[in-house]
mmCIF file with all atom_site columns, C-alpha atoms in Angstrom:
data_model
loop_
_atom_site.group_PDB
_atom_site.id
_atom_site.type_symbol
_atom_site.label_atom_id
_atom_site.label_alt_id
_atom_site.label_comp_id
_atom_site.label_asym_id
_atom_site.label_entity_id
_atom_site.label_seq_id
_atom_site.pdbx_PDB_ins_code
_atom_site.Cartn_x
_atom_site.Cartn_y
_atom_site.Cartn_z
_atom_site.occupancy
_atom_site.B_iso_or_equiv
_atom_site.pdbx_formal_charge
_atom_site.auth_seq_id
_atom_site.auth_comp_id
_atom_site.auth_asym_id
_atom_site.auth_atom_id
_atom_site.pdbx_PDB_model_num
ATOM 1   C CA . MET A 1 1   ? -34.992 26.361 -44.685 1.00 0.00 ? 209 MET A CA 1
ATOM 2   C CA . PHE A 1 2   ? -37.903 28.546 -43.614 1.00 0.00 ? 210 PHE A CA 1
ATOM 3   C CA . GLU A 1 3   ? -38.435 29.919 -47.112 1.00 0.00 ? 211 GLU A CA 1
ATOM 4   C CA . GLU A 1 4   ? -39.339 26.499 -48.518 1.00 0.00 ? 212 GLU A CA 1
ATOM 5   C CA . GLY A 1 5   ? -42.474 25.981 -46.403 1.00 0.00 ? 213 GLY A CA 1
ATOM 6   C CA . PRO A 1 6   ? -46.028 25.844 -47.771 1.00 0.00 ? 214 PRO A CA 1
ATOM 7   C CA . LEU A 1 7   ? -46.827 29.424 -46.727 1.00 0.00 ? 215 LEU A CA 1
ATOM 8   C CA . ALA A 1 8   ? -43.507 31.123 -47.360 1.00 0.00 ? 216 ALA A CA 1
ATOM 9   C CA . ASP A 1 9   ? -42.597 29.544 -50.700 1.00 0.00 ? 217 ASP A CA 1
ATOM 10  C CA . PRO A 1 10  ? -45.382 31.134 -52.804 1.00 0.00 ? 218 PRO A CA 1
ATOM 11  C CA . ILE A 1 11  ? -44.746 34.547 -51.228 1.00 0.00 ? 219 ILE A CA 1
ATOM 12  C CA . LEU A 1 12  ? -40.943 34.504 -51.308 1.00 0.00 ? 220 LEU A CA 1
ATOM 13  C CA . GLY A 1 13  ? -40.946 32.960 -54.772 1.00 0.00 ? 221 GLY A CA 1
ATOM 14  C CA . LYS A 1 14  ? -41.869 36.388 -56.119 1.00 0.00 ? 222 LYS A CA 1
ATOM 15  C CA . MET A 1 15  ? -39.466 38.376 -53.948 1.00 0.00 ? 223 MET A CA 1
ATOM 16  C CA . ASP A 1 16  ? -35.772 39.054 -53.899 1.00 0.00 ? 224 ASP A CA 1
ATOM 17  C CA . ARG A 1 17  ? -34.755 36.468 -51.299 1.00 0.00 ? 225 ARG A CA 1
ATOM 18  C CA . LYS A 1 18  ? -31.621 38.281 -50.166 1.00 0.00 ? 226 LYS A CA 1
ATOM 19  C CA . PHE A 1 19  ? -33.605 41.449 -49.467 1.00 0.00 ? 227 PHE A CA 1
ATOM 20  C CA . ALA A 1 20  ? -36.214 39.479 -47.510 1.00 0.00 ? 228 ALA A CA 1
ATOM 21  C CA . GLN A 1 21  ? -33.506 37.642 -45.572 1.00 0.00 ? 229 GLN A CA 1
ATOM 22  C CA . HIS A 1 22  ? -31.699 40.876 -44.682 1.00 0.00 ? 230 HIS A CA 1
ATOM 23  C CA . GLU A 1 23  ? -34.928 42.439 -43.441 1.00 0.00 ? 231 GLU A CA 1
ATOM 24  C CA . ALA A 1 24  ? -35.731 39.297 -41.421 1.00 0.00 ? 232 ALA A CA 1
ATOM 25  C CA . GLN A 1 25  ? -32.255 39.278 -39.867 1.00 0.00 ? 233 GLN A CA 1
ATOM 26  C CA . LEU A 1 26  ? -32.582 42.927 -38.835 1.00 0.00 ? 234 LEU A CA 1
ATOM 27  C CA . LEU A 1 27  ? -35.858 42.118 -37.086 1.00 0.00 ? 235 LEU A CA 1
ATOM 28  C CA . THR A 1 28  ? -34.433 39.002 -35.466 1.00 0.00 ? 236 THR A CA 1
ATOM 29  C CA . HIS A 1 29  ? -31.467 40.844 -33.991 1.00 0.00 ? 237 HIS A CA 1
ATOM 30  C CA . ALA A 1 30  ? -33.450 43.947 -32.995 1.00 0.00 ? 238 ALA A CA 1
ATOM 31  C CA . LEU A 1 31  ? -36.065 41.877 -31.169 1.00 0.00 ? 239 LEU A CA 1
ATOM 32  C CA . SER A 1 32  ? -33.304 39.890 -29.508 1.00 0.00 ? 240 SER A CA 1
ATOM 33  C CA . SER A 1 33  ? -31.797 43.123 -28.230 1.00 0.00 ? 241 SER A CA 1
ATOM 34  C CA . ASP A 1 34  ? -35.050 44.643 -26.935 1.00 0.00 ? 242 ASP A CA 1
ATOM 35  C CA . GLN A 1 35  ? -37.691 42.223 -25.681 1.00 0.00 ? 243 GLN A CA 1
ATOM 36  C CA . SER A 1 36  ? -39.890 44.923 -24.150 1.00 0.00 ? 244 SER A CA 1
ATOM 37  C CA . ILE A 1 37  ? -43.581 44.867 -24.949 1.00 0.00 ? 245 ILE A CA 1
ATOM 38  C CA . ASP A 1 38  ? -43.397 48.522 -26.010 1.00 0.00 ? 246 ASP A CA 1
ATOM 39  C CA . PHE A 1 39  ? -40.752 47.818 -28.642 1.00 0.00 ? 247 PHE A CA 1
ATOM 40  C CA . LYS A 1 40  ? -42.598 44.732 -29.881 1.00 0.00 ? 248 LYS A CA 1
ATOM 41  C CA . ARG A 1 41  ? -45.820 46.755 -30.210 1.00 0.00 ? 249 ARG A CA 1
ATOM 42  C CA . HIS A 1 42  ? -43.945 49.517 -32.016 1.00 0.00 ? 250 HIS A CA 1
ATOM 43  C CA . VAL A 1 43  ? -42.500 47.011 -34.504 1.00 0.00 ? 251 VAL A CA 1
ATOM 44  C CA . MET A 1 44  ? -45.866 45.292 -35.033 1.00 0.00 ? 252 MET A CA 1
ATOM 45  C CA . ASP A 1 45  ? -47.590 48.638 -35.566 1.00 0.00 ? 253 ASP A CA 1
ATOM 46  C CA . GLU A 1 46  ? -45.032 49.662 -38.182 1.00 0.00 ? 254 GLU A CA 1
ATOM 47  C CA . LEU A 1 47  ? -45.117 46.270 -39.914 1.00 0.00 ? 255 LEU A CA 1
ATOM 48  C CA . SER A 1 48  ? -48.915 46.442 -40.069 1.00 0.00 ? 256 SER A CA 1
ATOM 49  C CA . LYS A 1 49  ? -48.446 49.670 -42.056 1.00 0.00 ? 257 LYS A CA 1
ATOM 50  C CA . TYR A 1 50  ? -46.219 47.728 -44.490 1.00 0.00 ? 258 TYR A CA 1
ATOM 51  C CA . ASN A 1 51  ? -43.088 49.610 -43.447 1.00 0.00 ? 259 ASN A CA 1
ATOM 52  C CA . TYR A 1 52  ? -39.809 47.907 -44.219 1.00 0.00 ? 260 TYR A CA 1
ATOM 53  C CA . PRO A 1 53  ? -38.015 46.733 -41.076 1.00 0.00 ? 261 PRO A CA 1
ATOM 54  C CA . HIS A 1 54  ? -34.875 48.744 -41.866 1.00 0.00 ? 262 HIS A CA 1
ATOM 55  C CA . ARG A 1 55  ? -37.020 51.903 -41.896 1.00 0.00 ? 263 ARG A CA 1
ATOM 56  C CA . ILE A 1 56  ? -38.656 51.264 -38.520 1.00 0.00 ? 264 ILE A CA 1
ATOM 57  C CA . GLU A 1 57  ? -37.230 53.613 -35.910 1.00 0.00 ? 265 GLU A CA 1
ATOM 58  C CA . GLY A 1 58  ? -34.832 51.795 -33.599 1.00 0.00 ? 266 GLY A CA 1
ATOM 59  C CA . VAL A 1 59  ? -34.601 48.510 -35.520 1.00 0.00 ? 267 VAL A CA 1
ATOM 60  C CA . VAL A 1 60  ? -31.194 49.044 -37.119 1.00 0.00 ? 268 VAL A CA 1
ATOM 61  C CA . GLU A 1 61  ? -29.656 50.442 -33.930 1.00 0.00 ? 269 GLU A CA 1
ATOM 62  C CA . LYS A 1 62  ? -31.007 47.600 -31.792 1.00 0.00 ? 270 LYS A CA 1
ATOM 63  C CA . ALA A 1 63  ? -29.865 45.028 -34.361 1.00 0.00 ? 271 ALA A CA 1
ATOM 64  C CA . ILE A 1 64  ? -26.348 46.464 -34.175 1.00 0.00 ? 272 ILE A CA 1
ATOM 65  C CA . GLN A 1 65  ? -26.498 46.330 -30.354 1.00 0.00 ? 273 GLN A CA 1
ATOM 66  C CA . SER A 1 66  ? -27.414 42.649 -30.575 1.00 0.00 ? 274 SER A CA 1
ATOM 67  C CA . LEU A 1 67  ? -24.597 41.918 -33.010 1.00 0.00 ? 275 LEU A CA 1
ATOM 68  C CA . GLU A 1 68  ? -22.107 43.774 -30.815 1.00 0.00 ? 276 GLU A CA 1
ATOM 69  C CA . GLU A 1 69  ? -23.205 41.713 -27.808 1.00 0.00 ? 277 GLU A CA 1
ATOM 70  C CA . MET A 1 70  ? -22.818 38.500 -29.825 1.00 0.00 ? 278 MET A CA 1
ATOM 71  C CA . THR A 1 71  ? -19.360 39.649 -30.912 1.00 0.00 ? 279 THR A CA 1
ATOM 72  C CA . ARG A 1 72  ? -18.391 40.400 -27.304 1.00 0.00 ? 280 ARG A CA 1
ATOM 73  C CA . ILE A 1 73  ? -19.482 36.879 -26.325 1.00 0.00 ? 281 ILE A CA 1
ATOM 74  C CA . LYS A 1 74  ? -17.619 35.304 -29.268 1.00 0.00 ? 282 LYS A CA 1
ATOM 75  C CA . GLU A 1 75  ? -14.469 37.169 -28.241 1.00 0.00 ? 283 GLU A CA 1
ATOM 76  C CA . ALA A 1 76  ? -14.809 35.905 -24.648 1.00 0.00 ? 284 ALA A CA 1
ATOM 77  C CA . ILE A 1 77  ? -15.401 32.270 -25.607 1.00 0.00 ? 285 ILE A CA 1
ATOM 78  C CA . PRO A 1 78  ? -11.778 31.186 -26.260 1.00 0.00 ? 286 PRO A CA 1
ATOM 79  C CA . ASP A 1 79  ? -10.708 32.234 -22.749 1.00 0.00 ? 287 ASP A CA 1
ATOM 80  C CA . ASN A 1 80  ? -13.769 30.889 -20.932 1.00 0.00 ? 288 ASN A CA 1
ATOM 81  C CA . ALA A 1 81  ? -14.863 27.693 -22.679 1.00 0.00 ? 289 ALA A CA 1
ATOM 82  C CA . ARG A 1 82  ? -13.486 24.174 -22.301 1.00 0.00 ? 290 ARG A CA 1
ATOM 83  C CA . VAL A 1 83  ? -13.117 22.035 -25.410 1.00 0.00 ? 291 VAL A CA 1
ATOM 84  C CA . ILE A 1 84  ? -13.147 18.281 -24.892 1.00 0.00 ? 292 ILE A CA 1
ATOM 85  C CA . GLY A 1 85  ? -13.020 16.438 -28.180 1.00 0.00 ? 293 GLY A CA 1
ATOM 86  C CA . ARG A 1 86  ? -16.109 17.329 -30.209 1.00 0.00 ? 294 ARG A CA 1
ATOM 87  C CA . VAL A 1 87  ? -17.745 19.257 -27.350 1.00 0.00 ? 295 VAL A CA 1
ATOM 88  C CA . ALA A 1 88  ? -17.350 22.787 -25.974 1.00 0.00 ? 296 ALA A CA 1
ATOM 89  C CA . LEU A 1 89  ? -18.654 23.681 -22.491 1.00 0.00 ? 297 LEU A CA 1
ATOM 90  C CA . MET A 1 90  ? -19.202 27.112 -20.976 1.00 0.00 ? 298 MET A CA 1
ATOM 91  C CA . GLU A 1 91  ? -21.170 28.640 -18.125 1.00 0.00 ? 299 GLU A CA 1
ATOM 92  C CA . ALA A 1 92  ? -23.487 31.462 -19.193 1.00 0.00 ? 300 ALA A CA 1
ATOM 93  C CA . SER A 1 93  ? -23.615 34.645 -17.156 1.00 0.00 ? 301 SER A CA 1
ATOM 94  C CA . GLY A 1 94  ? -25.890 37.638 -16.842 1.00 0.00 ? 302 GLY A CA 1
ATOM 95  C CA . ASP A 1 95  ? -28.770 37.846 -19.275 1.00 0.00 ? 303 ASP A CA 1
ATOM 96  C CA . ASN A 1 96  ? -27.044 35.695 -21.884 1.00 0.00 ? 304 ASN A CA 1
ATOM 97  C CA . SER A 1 97  ? -29.222 32.972 -23.358 1.00 0.00 ? 305 SER A CA 1
ATOM 98  C CA . THR A 1 98  ? -27.838 29.478 -22.876 1.00 0.00 ? 306 THR A CA 1
ATOM 99  C CA . GLY A 1 99  ? -29.159 28.427 -26.287 1.00 0.00 ? 307 GLY A CA 1
ATOM 100 C CA . GLY A 1 100 ? -27.537 31.376 -28.009 1.00 0.00 ? 308 GLY A CA 1
ATOM 101 C CA . LEU A 1 101 ? -24.262 30.756 -26.198 1.00 0.00 ? 309 LEU A CA 1
ATOM 102 C CA . SER A 1 102 ? -24.310 27.074 -27.192 1.00 0.00 ? 310 SER A CA 1
ATOM 103 C CA . ASN A 1 103 ? -24.691 28.076 -30.848 1.00 0.00 ? 311 ASN A CA 1
ATOM 104 C CA . LEU A 1 104 ? -21.839 30.568 -30.535 1.00 0.00 ? 312 LEU A CA 1
ATOM 105 C CA . LEU A 1 105 ? -19.610 27.858 -29.021 1.00 0.00 ? 313 LEU A CA 1
ATOM 106 C CA . ILE A 1 106 ? -20.065 25.783 -32.180 1.00 0.00 ? 314 ILE A CA 1
ATOM 107 C CA . ASP A 1 107 ? -19.499 28.798 -34.412 1.00 0.00 ? 315 ASP A CA 1
ATOM 108 C CA . THR A 1 108 ? -16.458 30.150 -32.578 1.00 0.00 ? 316 THR A CA 1
ATOM 109 C CA . LEU A 1 109 ? -14.646 26.927 -31.707 1.00 0.00 ? 317 LEU A CA 1
ATOM 110 C CA . GLY A 1 110 ? -15.640 24.700 -34.632 1.00 0.00 ? 318 GLY A CA 1
ATOM 111 C CA . VAL A 1 111 ? -16.920 21.885 -32.409 1.00 0.00 ? 319 VAL A CA 1
ATOM 112 C CA . ASP A 1 112 ? -19.839 19.578 -33.173 1.00 0.00 ? 320 ASP A CA 1
ATOM 113 C CA . VAL A 1 113 ? -21.750 20.276 -29.945 1.00 0.00 ? 321 VAL A CA 1
ATOM 114 C CA . GLY A 1 114 ? -21.964 23.345 -27.730 1.00 0.00 ? 322 GLY A CA 1
ATOM 115 C CA . ILE A 1 115 ? -23.209 22.969 -24.159 1.00 0.00 ? 323 ILE A CA 1
ATOM 116 C CA . SER A 1 116 ? -23.857 25.966 -21.945 1.00 0.00 ? 324 SER A CA 1
ATOM 117 C CA . TYR A 1 117 ? -25.368 26.082 -18.489 1.00 0.00 ? 325 TYR A CA 1
ATOM 118 C CA . LYS A 1 118 ? -26.603 28.659 -16.007 1.00 0.00 ? 326 LYS A CA 1
ATOM 119 C CA . ALA A 1 119 ? -27.396 28.426 -12.294 1.00 0.00 ? 327 ALA A CA 1
ATOM 120 C CA . ASN A 1 120 ? -30.998 29.044 -11.284 1.00 0.00 ? 328 ASN A CA 1
ATOM 121 C CA . GLU A 1 121 ? -31.529 28.732 -7.501  1.00 0.00 ? 329 GLU A CA 1
ATOM 122 C CA . HIS A 1 122 ? -31.112 24.991 -6.791  1.00 0.00 ? 330 HIS A CA 1
ATOM 123 C CA . TYR A 1 123 ? -30.789 23.887 -10.414 1.00 0.00 ? 331 TYR A CA 1
ATOM 124 C CA . TYR A 1 124 ? -28.726 24.313 -13.530 1.00 0.00 ? 332 TYR A CA 1
ATOM 125 C CA . ASN A 1 125 ? -30.466 24.975 -16.814 1.00 0.00 ? 333 ASN A CA 1
ATOM 126 C CA . MET A 1 126 ? -28.470 23.546 -19.697 1.00 0.00 ? 334 MET A CA 1
ATOM 127 C CA . SER A 1 127 ? -28.739 24.057 -23.448 1.00 0.00 ? 335 SER A CA 1
ATOM 128 C CA . LEU A 1 128 ? -27.216 21.710 -25.972 1.00 0.00 ? 336 LEU A CA 1
ATOM 129 C CA . ARG A 1 129 ? -26.849 22.636 -29.637 1.00 0.00 ? 337 ARG A CA 1
ATOM 130 C CA . GLY A 1 130 ? -25.444 20.533 -32.441 1.00 0.00 ? 338 GLY A CA 1
ATOM 131 C CA . GLU A 1 131 ? -23.958 21.273 -35.826 1.00 0.00 ? 339 GLU A CA 1
ATOM 132 C CA . LYS A 1 132 ? -26.019 20.638 -38.953 1.00 0.00 ? 340 LYS A CA 1
ATOM 133 C CA . ASP A 1 133 ? -24.849 17.087 -39.687 1.00 0.00 ? 341 ASP A CA 1
ATOM 134 C CA . LEU A 1 134 ? -24.803 15.824 -36.097 1.00 0.00 ? 342 LEU A CA 1
ATOM 135 C CA . LYS A 1 135 ? -25.587 12.113 -35.964 1.00 0.00 ? 343 LYS A CA 1
ATOM 136 C CA . GLU A 1 136 ? -26.379 11.914 -32.236 1.00 0.00 ? 344 GLU A CA 1
ATOM 137 C CA . HIS A 1 137 ? -29.901 12.887 -31.130 1.00 0.00 ? 345 HIS A CA 1
ATOM 138 C CA . LEU A 1 138 ? -29.377 15.506 -28.430 1.00 0.00 ? 346 LEU A CA 1
ATOM 139 C CA . GLY A 1 139 ? -33.054 15.444 -27.423 1.00 0.00 ? 347 GLY A CA 1
ATOM 140 C CA . ASP A 1 140 ? -32.970 11.718 -26.681 1.00 0.00 ? 348 ASP A CA 1
ATOM 141 C CA . ILE A 1 141 ? -29.685 12.008 -24.786 1.00 0.00 ? 349 ILE A CA 1
ATOM 142 C CA . SER A 1 142 ? -31.031 14.971 -22.784 1.00 0.00 ? 350 SER A CA 1
ATOM 143 C CA . LYS A 1 143 ? -34.228 13.158 -21.877 1.00 0.00 ? 351 LYS A CA 1
ATOM 144 C CA . GLU A 1 144 ? -32.371 10.059 -20.698 1.00 0.00 ? 352 GLU A CA 1
ATOM 145 C CA . LEU A 1 145 ? -29.666 11.852 -18.719 1.00 0.00 ? 353 LEU A CA 1
ATOM 146 C CA . GLY A 1 146 ? -32.014 14.460 -17.288 1.00 0.00 ? 354 GLY A CA 1
ATOM 147 C CA . VAL A 1 147 ? -34.019 11.724 -15.577 1.00 0.00 ? 355 VAL A CA 1
ATOM 148 C CA . LYS A 1 148 ? -30.882 9.812  -14.563 1.00 0.00 ? 356 LYS A CA 1
ATOM 149 C CA . TYR A 1 149 ? -29.549 12.888 -12.754 1.00 0.00 ? 357 TYR A CA 1
ATOM 150 C CA . ASP A 1 150 ? -32.799 13.761 -10.918 1.00 0.00 ? 358 ASP A CA 1
ATOM 151 C CA . GLY A 1 151 ? -33.998 16.384 -13.357 1.00 0.00 ? 359 GLY A CA 1
ATOM 152 C CA . PHE A 1 152 ? -35.605 16.392 -16.757 1.00 0.00 ? 360 PHE A CA 1
ATOM 153 C CA . GLY A 1 153 ? -34.686 17.117 -20.342 1.00 0.00 ? 361 GLY A CA 1
ATOM 154 C CA . GLY A 1 154 ? -35.566 16.679 -23.971 1.00 0.00 ? 362 GLY A CA 1
ATOM 155 C CA . GLY A 1 155 ? -35.728 18.368 -27.320 1.00 0.00 ? 363 GLY A CA 1
ATOM 156 C CA . HIS A 1 156 ? -34.847 17.838 -30.933 1.00 0.00 ? 364 HIS A CA 1
ATOM 157 C CA . GLN A 1 157 ? -31.932 16.129 -32.630 1.00 0.00 ? 365 GLN A CA 1
ATOM 158 C CA . ARG A 1 158 ? -29.763 19.250 -32.727 1.00 0.00 ? 366 ARG A CA 1
ATOM 159 C CA . ALA A 1 159 ? -31.291 21.387 -29.952 1.00 0.00 ? 367 ALA A CA 1
ATOM 160 C CA . SER A 1 160 ? -32.226 20.320 -26.450 1.00 0.00 ? 368 SER A CA 1
ATOM 161 C CA . GLY A 1 161 ? -32.280 21.348 -22.831 1.00 0.00 ? 369 GLY A CA 1
ATOM 162 C CA . ILE A 1 162 ? -31.800 19.793 -19.413 1.00 0.00 ? 370 ILE A CA 1
ATOM 163 C CA . LYS A 1 163 ? -32.575 20.977 -15.885 1.00 0.00 ? 371 LYS A CA 1
ATOM 164 C CA . VAL A 1 164 ? -30.710 19.203 -13.077 1.00 0.00 ? 372 VAL A CA 1
ATOM 165 C CA . PRO A 1 165 ? -29.972 19.859 -9.394  1.00 0.00 ? 373 PRO A CA 1
ATOM 166 C CA . LYS A 1 166 ? -26.765 21.846 -8.883  1.00 0.00 ? 374 LYS A CA 1
ATOM 167 C CA . GLU A 1 167 ? -24.983 18.949 -7.202  1.00 0.00 ? 375 GLU A CA 1
ATOM 168 C CA . ASN A 1 168 ? -25.344 16.839 -10.377 1.00 0.00 ? 376 ASN A CA 1
ATOM 169 C CA . LEU A 1 169 ? -23.844 19.314 -12.850 1.00 0.00 ? 377 LEU A CA 1
ATOM 170 C CA . ASP A 1 170 ? -20.318 17.881 -13.014 1.00 0.00 ? 378 ASP A CA 1
ATOM 171 C CA . ALA A 1 171 ? -21.530 14.293 -13.321 1.00 0.00 ? 379 ALA A CA 1
ATOM 172 C CA . ILE A 1 172 ? -23.984 15.023 -16.137 1.00 0.00 ? 380 ILE A CA 1
ATOM 173 C CA . LEU A 1 173 ? -21.447 17.150 -18.019 1.00 0.00 ? 381 LEU A CA 1
ATOM 174 C CA . ASP A 1 174 ? -18.917 14.316 -17.791 1.00 0.00 ? 382 ASP A CA 1
ATOM 175 C CA . GLU A 1 175 ? -21.448 11.825 -19.127 1.00 0.00 ? 383 GLU A CA 1
ATOM 176 C CA . LEU A 1 176 ? -22.604 14.148 -21.912 1.00 0.00 ? 384 LEU A CA 1
ATOM 177 C CA . VAL A 1 177 ? -19.020 14.624 -23.075 1.00 0.00 ? 385 VAL A CA 1
ATOM 178 C CA . GLU A 1 178 ? -18.404 10.867 -22.908 1.00 0.00 ? 386 GLU A CA 1
ATOM 179 C CA . ARG A 1 179 ? -21.575 10.032 -24.856 1.00 0.00 ? 387 ARG A CA 1
ATOM 180 C CA . ILE A 1 180 ? -20.961 12.574 -27.597 1.00 0.00 ? 388 ILE A CA 1
ATOM 181 C CA . ASN A 1 181 ? -17.265 11.797 -28.017 1.00 0.00 ? 389 ASN A CA 1
ATOM 182 C CA . HIS A 1 182 ? -17.780 8.025  -28.339 1.00 0.00 ? 390 HIS A CA 1
#
């Protein structure tokens, strides 16, 4: 994990890891909830003064807002997602991140791969996420199928994205499900 890297290991080796992880999670969720430049500057200013994240005004409240939004999405997933074998599919709406939704599909439904997609003018943006021990390379599959369906794609083994014309969404989803399930 992140704490075993060449920079983090010597620093975190002398800290209570759980405390550091809790503080990092608060920041992660707060910054997910409020992406405004003003809030980011506020957080950076307070961190530069060596203030603990949980003591920075607004961080805890915004972290809770983020967690509540994630919970709302998790509660909506069973009624809105399709599970086909090892894969769950769901269209993202509003400001919801397709990558975040794909991760929540895995978490909520216990599948190996979560695929979410969102319309953007003439295209669909798709995010694929895989569970920790996934054998398939989602980045390679995304690159290949993105080109095949007149778009583009790529990424890592367990996290990738594809952008395809709207008219190709059903075909690429069918092929993704077929490839991952066999």
